[in-house]
mmCIF file of C-alpha atoms in Angstrom:
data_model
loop_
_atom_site.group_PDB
_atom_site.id
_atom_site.type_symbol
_atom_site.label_atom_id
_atom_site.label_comp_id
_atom_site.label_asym_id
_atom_site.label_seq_id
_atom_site.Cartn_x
_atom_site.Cartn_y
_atom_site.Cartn_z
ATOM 1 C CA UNK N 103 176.593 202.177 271.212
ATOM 2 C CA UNK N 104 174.734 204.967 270.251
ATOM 3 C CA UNK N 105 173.497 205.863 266.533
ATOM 4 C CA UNK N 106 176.185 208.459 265.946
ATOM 5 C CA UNK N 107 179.128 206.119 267.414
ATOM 6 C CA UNK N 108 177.476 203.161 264.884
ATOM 7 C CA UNK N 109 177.859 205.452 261.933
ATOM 8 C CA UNK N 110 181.222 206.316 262.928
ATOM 9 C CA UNK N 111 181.605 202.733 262.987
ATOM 10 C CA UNK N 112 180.894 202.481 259.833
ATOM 11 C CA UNK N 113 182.979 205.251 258.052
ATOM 12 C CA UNK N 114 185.888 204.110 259.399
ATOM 13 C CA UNK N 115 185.379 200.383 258.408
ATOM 14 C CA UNK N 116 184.509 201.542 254.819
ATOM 15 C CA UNK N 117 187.567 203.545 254.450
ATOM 16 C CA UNK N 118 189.478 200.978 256.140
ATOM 17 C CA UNK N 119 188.441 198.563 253.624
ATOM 18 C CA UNK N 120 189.064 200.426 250.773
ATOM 19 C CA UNK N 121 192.427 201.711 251.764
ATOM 20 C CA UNK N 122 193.915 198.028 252.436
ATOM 21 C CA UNK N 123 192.677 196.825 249.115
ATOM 22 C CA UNK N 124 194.801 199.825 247.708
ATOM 23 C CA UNK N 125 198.206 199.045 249.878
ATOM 24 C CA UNK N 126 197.633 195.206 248.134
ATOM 25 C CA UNK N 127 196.696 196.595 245.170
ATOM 26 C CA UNK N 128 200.245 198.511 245.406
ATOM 27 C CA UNK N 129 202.208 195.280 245.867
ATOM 28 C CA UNK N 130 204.250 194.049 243.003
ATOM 29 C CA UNK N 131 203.796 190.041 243.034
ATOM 30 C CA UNK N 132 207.230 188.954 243.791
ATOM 31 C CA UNK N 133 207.768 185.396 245.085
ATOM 32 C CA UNK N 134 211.685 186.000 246.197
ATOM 33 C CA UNK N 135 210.844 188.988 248.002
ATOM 34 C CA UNK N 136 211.957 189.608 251.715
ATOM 35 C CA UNK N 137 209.099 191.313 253.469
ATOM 36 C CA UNK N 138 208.861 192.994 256.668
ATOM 37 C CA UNK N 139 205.649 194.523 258.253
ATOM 38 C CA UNK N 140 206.050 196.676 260.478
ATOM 39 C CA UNK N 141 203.429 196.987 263.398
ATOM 40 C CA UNK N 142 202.236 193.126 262.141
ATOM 41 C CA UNK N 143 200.200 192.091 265.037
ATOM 42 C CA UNK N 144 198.875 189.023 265.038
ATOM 43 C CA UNK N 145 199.902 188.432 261.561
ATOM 44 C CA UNK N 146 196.235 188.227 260.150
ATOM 45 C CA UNK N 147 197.079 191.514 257.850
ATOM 46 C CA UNK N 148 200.519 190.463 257.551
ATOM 47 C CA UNK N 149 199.555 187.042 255.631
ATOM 48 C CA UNK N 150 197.230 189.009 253.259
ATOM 49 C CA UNK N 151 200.418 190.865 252.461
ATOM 50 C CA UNK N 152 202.258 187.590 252.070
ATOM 51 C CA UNK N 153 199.566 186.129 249.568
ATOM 52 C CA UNK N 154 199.503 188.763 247.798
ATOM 53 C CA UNK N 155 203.369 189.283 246.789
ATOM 54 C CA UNK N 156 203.225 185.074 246.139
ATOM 55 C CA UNK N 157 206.580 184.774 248.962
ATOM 56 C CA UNK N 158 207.175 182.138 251.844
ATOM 57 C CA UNK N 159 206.128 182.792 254.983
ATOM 58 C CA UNK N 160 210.168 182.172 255.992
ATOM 59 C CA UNK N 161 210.593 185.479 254.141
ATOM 60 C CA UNK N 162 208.494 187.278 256.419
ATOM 61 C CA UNK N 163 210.230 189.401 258.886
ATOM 62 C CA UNK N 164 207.192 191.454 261.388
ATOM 63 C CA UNK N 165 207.769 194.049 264.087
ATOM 64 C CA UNK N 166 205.602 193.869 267.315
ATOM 65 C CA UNK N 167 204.828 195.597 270.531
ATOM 66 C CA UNK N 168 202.577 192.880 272.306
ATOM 67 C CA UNK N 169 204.422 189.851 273.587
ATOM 68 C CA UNK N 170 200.919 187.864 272.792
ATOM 69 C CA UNK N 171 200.399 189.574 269.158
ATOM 70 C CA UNK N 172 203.860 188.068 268.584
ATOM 71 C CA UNK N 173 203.326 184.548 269.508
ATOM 72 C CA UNK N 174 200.339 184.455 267.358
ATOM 73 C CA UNK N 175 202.202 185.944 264.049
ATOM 74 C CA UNK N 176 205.022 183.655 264.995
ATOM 75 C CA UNK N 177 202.305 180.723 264.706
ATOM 76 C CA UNK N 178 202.062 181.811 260.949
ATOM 77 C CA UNK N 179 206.049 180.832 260.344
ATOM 78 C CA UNK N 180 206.741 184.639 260.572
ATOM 79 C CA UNK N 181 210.173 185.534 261.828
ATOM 80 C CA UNK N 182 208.663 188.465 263.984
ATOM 81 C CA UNK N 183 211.043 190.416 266.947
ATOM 82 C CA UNK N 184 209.516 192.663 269.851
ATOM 83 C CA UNK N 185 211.021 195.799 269.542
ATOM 84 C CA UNK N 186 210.514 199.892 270.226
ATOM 85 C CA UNK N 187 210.687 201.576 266.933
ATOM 86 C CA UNK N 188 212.318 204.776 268.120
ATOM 87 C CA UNK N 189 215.829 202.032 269.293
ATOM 88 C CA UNK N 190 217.406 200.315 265.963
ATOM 89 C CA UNK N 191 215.217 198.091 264.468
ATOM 90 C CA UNK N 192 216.811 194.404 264.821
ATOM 91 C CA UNK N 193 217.489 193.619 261.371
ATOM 92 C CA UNK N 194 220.577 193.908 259.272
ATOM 93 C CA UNK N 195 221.336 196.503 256.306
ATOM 94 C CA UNK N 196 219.898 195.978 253.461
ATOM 95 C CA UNK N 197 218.220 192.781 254.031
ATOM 96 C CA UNK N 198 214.758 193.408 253.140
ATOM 97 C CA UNK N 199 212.891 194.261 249.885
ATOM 98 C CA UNK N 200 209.445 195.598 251.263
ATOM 99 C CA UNK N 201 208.848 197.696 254.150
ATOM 100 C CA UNK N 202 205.283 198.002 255.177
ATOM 101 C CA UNK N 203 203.849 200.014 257.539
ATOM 102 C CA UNK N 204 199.992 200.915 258.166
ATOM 103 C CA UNK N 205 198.955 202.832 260.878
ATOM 104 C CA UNK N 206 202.570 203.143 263.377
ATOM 105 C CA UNK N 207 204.764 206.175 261.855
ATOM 106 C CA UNK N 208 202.023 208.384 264.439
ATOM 107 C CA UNK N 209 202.569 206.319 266.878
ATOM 108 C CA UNK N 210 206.847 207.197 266.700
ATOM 109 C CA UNK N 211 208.294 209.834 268.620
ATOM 110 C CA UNK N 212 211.317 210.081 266.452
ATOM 111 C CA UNK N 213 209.987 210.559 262.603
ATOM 112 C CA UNK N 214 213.140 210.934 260.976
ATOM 113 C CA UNK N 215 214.925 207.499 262.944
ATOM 114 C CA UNK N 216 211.874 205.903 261.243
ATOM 115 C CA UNK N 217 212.580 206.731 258.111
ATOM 116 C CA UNK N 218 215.946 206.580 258.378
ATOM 117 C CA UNK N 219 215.275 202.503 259.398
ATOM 118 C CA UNK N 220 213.622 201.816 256.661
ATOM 119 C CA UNK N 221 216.313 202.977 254.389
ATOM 120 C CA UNK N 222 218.641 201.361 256.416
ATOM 121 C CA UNK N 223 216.876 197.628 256.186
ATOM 122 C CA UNK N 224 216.190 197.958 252.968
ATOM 123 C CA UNK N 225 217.953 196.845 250.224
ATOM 124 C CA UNK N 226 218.722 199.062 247.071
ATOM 125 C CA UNK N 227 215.934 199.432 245.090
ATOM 126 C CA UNK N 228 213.425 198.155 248.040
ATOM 127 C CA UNK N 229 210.463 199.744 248.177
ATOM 128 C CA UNK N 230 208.502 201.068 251.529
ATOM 129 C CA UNK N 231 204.856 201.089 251.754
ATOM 130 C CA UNK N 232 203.751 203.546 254.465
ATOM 131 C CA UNK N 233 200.561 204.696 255.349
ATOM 132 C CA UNK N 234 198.759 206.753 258.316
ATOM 133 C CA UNK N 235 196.075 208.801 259.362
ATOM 134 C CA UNK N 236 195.276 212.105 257.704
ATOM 135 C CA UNK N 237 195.795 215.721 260.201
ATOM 136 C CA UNK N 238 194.178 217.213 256.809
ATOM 137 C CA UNK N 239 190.745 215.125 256.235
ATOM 138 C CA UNK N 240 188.115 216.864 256.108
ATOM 139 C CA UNK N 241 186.863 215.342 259.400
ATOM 140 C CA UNK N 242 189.720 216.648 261.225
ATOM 141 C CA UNK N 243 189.526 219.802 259.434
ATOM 142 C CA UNK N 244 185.715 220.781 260.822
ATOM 143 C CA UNK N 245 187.011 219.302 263.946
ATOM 144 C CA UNK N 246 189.613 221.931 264.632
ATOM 145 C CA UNK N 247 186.943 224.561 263.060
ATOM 146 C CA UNK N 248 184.334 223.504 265.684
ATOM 147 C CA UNK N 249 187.495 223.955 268.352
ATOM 148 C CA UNK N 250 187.847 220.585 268.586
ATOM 149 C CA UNK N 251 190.604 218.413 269.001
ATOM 150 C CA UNK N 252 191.299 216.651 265.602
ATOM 151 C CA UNK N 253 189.932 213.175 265.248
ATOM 152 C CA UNK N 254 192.841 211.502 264.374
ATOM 153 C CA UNK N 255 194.887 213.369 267.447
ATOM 154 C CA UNK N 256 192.418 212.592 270.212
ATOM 155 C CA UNK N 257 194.653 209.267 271.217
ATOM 156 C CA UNK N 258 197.548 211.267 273.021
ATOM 157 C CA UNK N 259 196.651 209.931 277.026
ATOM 158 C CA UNK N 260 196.103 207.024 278.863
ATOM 159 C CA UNK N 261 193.133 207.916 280.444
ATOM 160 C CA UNK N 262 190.753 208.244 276.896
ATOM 161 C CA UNK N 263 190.119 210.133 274.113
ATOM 162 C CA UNK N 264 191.010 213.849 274.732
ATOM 163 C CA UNK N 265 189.738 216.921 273.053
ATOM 164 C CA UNK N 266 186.516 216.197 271.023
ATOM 165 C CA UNK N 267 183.290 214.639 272.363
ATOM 166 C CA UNK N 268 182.666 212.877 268.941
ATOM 167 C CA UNK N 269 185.575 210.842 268.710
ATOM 168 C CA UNK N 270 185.085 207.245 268.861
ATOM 169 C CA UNK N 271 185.772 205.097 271.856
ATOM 170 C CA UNK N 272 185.182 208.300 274.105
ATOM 171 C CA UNK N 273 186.215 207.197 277.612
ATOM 172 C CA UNK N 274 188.127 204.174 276.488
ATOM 173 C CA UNK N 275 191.823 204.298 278.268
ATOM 174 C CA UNK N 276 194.734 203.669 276.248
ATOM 175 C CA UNK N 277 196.784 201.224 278.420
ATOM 176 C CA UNK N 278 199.789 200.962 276.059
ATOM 177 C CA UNK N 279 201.683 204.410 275.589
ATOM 178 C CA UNK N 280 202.933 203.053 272.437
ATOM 179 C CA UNK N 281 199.226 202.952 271.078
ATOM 180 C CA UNK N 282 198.947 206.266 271.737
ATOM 181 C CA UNK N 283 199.351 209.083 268.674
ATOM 182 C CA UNK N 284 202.779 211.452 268.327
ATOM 183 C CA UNK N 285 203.051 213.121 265.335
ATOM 184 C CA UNK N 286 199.723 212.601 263.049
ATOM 185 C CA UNK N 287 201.028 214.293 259.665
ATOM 186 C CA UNK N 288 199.524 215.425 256.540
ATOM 187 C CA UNK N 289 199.974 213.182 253.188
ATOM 188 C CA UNK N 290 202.413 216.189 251.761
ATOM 189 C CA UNK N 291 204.251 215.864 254.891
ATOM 190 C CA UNK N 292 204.547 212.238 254.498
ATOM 191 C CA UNK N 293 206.096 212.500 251.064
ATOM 192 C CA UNK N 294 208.208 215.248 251.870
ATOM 193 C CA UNK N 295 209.809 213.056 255.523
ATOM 194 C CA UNK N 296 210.627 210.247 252.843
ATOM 195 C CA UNK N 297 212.011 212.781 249.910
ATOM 196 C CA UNK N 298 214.513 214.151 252.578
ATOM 197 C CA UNK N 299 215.682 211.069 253.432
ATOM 198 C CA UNK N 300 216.625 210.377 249.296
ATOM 199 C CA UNK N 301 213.466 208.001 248.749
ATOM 200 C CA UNK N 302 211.779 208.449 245.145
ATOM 201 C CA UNK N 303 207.903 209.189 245.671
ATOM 202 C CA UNK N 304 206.488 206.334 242.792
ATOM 203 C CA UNK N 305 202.772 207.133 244.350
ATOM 204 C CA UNK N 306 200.387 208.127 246.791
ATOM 205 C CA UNK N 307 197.149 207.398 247.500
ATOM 206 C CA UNK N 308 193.701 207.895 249.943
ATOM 207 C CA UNK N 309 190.711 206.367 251.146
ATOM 208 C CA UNK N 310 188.216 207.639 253.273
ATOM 209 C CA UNK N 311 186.589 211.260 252.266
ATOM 210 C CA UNK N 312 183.860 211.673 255.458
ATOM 211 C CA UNK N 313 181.019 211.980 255.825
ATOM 212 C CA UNK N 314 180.479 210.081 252.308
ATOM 213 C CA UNK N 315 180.658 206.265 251.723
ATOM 214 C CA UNK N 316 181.132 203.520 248.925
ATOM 215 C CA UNK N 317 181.946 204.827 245.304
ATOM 216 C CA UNK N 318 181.548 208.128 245.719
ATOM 217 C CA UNK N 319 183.377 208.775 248.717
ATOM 218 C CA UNK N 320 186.361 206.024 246.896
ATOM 219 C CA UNK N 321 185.948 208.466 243.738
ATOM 220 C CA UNK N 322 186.748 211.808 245.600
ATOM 221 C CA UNK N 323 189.351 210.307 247.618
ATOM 222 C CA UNK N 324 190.951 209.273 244.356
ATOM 223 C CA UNK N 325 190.730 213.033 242.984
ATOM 224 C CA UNK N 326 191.536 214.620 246.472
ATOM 225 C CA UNK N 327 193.863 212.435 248.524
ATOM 226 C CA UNK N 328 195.061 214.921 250.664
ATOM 227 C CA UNK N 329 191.997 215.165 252.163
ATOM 228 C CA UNK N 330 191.243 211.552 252.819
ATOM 229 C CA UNK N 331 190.973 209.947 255.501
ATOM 230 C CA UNK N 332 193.765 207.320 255.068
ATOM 231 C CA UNK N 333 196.887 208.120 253.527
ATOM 232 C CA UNK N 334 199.788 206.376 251.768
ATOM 233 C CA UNK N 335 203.267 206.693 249.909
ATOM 234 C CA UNK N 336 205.078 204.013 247.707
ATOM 235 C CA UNK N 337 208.646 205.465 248.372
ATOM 236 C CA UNK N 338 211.831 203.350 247.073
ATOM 237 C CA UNK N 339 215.066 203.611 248.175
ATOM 238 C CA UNK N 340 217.631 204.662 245.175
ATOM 239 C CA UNK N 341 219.532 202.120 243.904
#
């Protein structure tokens, strides 16, 4: 890996890091609560999640793409289904309390169905925790000044990154088309898709504010989030 890919590296696990402290940091602690993660994995993130709101893992309901992911999350005593986001999401109405969801909405083709599942599984008063990928950080911004492809939209093709010779993993294929990013969306965007739908905004946040690190970047991304790199909503569902 090269000098400038290692620094990459490293900006991206910084503001990784600091953004999932801040989606915990946005979870009430609520042992009865009914969670489902979205885009869970192998459950590693999903059990952070779980620790932090203080519920049973037989109150964990997960979403996954990879047959493999799913066996390992279901290892955890997660109730976790294999499912394509843009169908109906196998759970009933208004069965869960927390939606959370880091990283997938730009990886739907149908925003609004998203959204629209989310308020569907949730229960009144539930609260969705959704975060993605910023089109207006200032890394994608001098990306699309240079003529560039924006960072965050350089996943759209199986056969590698497409569109900037910076971006990380250059060359890499994408196997899964579902890995791949649709619709990468700014973090008024994001509040506005969930507003539509008759969510309540109760906060928003960012992490990441490239090319800066640690405090300072943490500090600007805390004045600026719509420039961050990472961005997220707490949106609840009315009553």
């Amino acid at each position: 890996m090269s000098l400038r890919a290692r620094a990459m590296e490293c900006l991206w696990a910084d503001a990784d890091a600091a953004f999932r402290a801040q989606i915990l940091a946005a979870l009430p602690s609520d042992p009865s609560a009914v969670l489902l993660d979205v885009g869970c994995e192998g459950g590693a993130w999903t059990e952070q999640l779980r620790r932090r709101l203080g519920t049973r893992a037989e109150y964990v309901r997960g979403v996954a793409i990879v047959a493999e992911q799913s066996r390992r999350a279901r290892g955890r005593g997660f109730d976790v289904r294999i499912c394509d986001l843009d169908d109906p999401w196998p759970f009933e109405d208004a069965s869960i309390d927390i939606v959370h969801a880091n990283q997938v909405i730009e990886h739907v083709k149908r925003l609004d169905h998203f959204v629209g599942e989310t308020k569907r599984v949730l229960t009144a008063g539930g609260q969705a925790i959704v975060c993605t990928e910023n089109l207006a950080s200032w890394h994608n911004v001098g990306a699309l000044l240079l003529g560039y492809q924006p960072f965050s939209a350089t996943n759209i093709s199986s056969r590698g990154r497409i569109g900037n010779p910076f971006a990380l993993h250059l060359g890499e294929p994408v196997r899964e088309e579902a890995l791949q990013h649709v619709h990468v969306i700014t973090l008024k965007a994001l509040r506005d898709v969930y507003a539509a739908h008759g969510f309540g905004i109760e906060a928003e946040f960012g992490a990441g504010y490239h090319p800066l690190r640690g405090r300072v970047a943490g500090r600007l991304a805390a004045l600026d989030p719509s420039h961050a790199h990472f961005v997220g909503v707490v949106a609840r569902r009315d009553a």
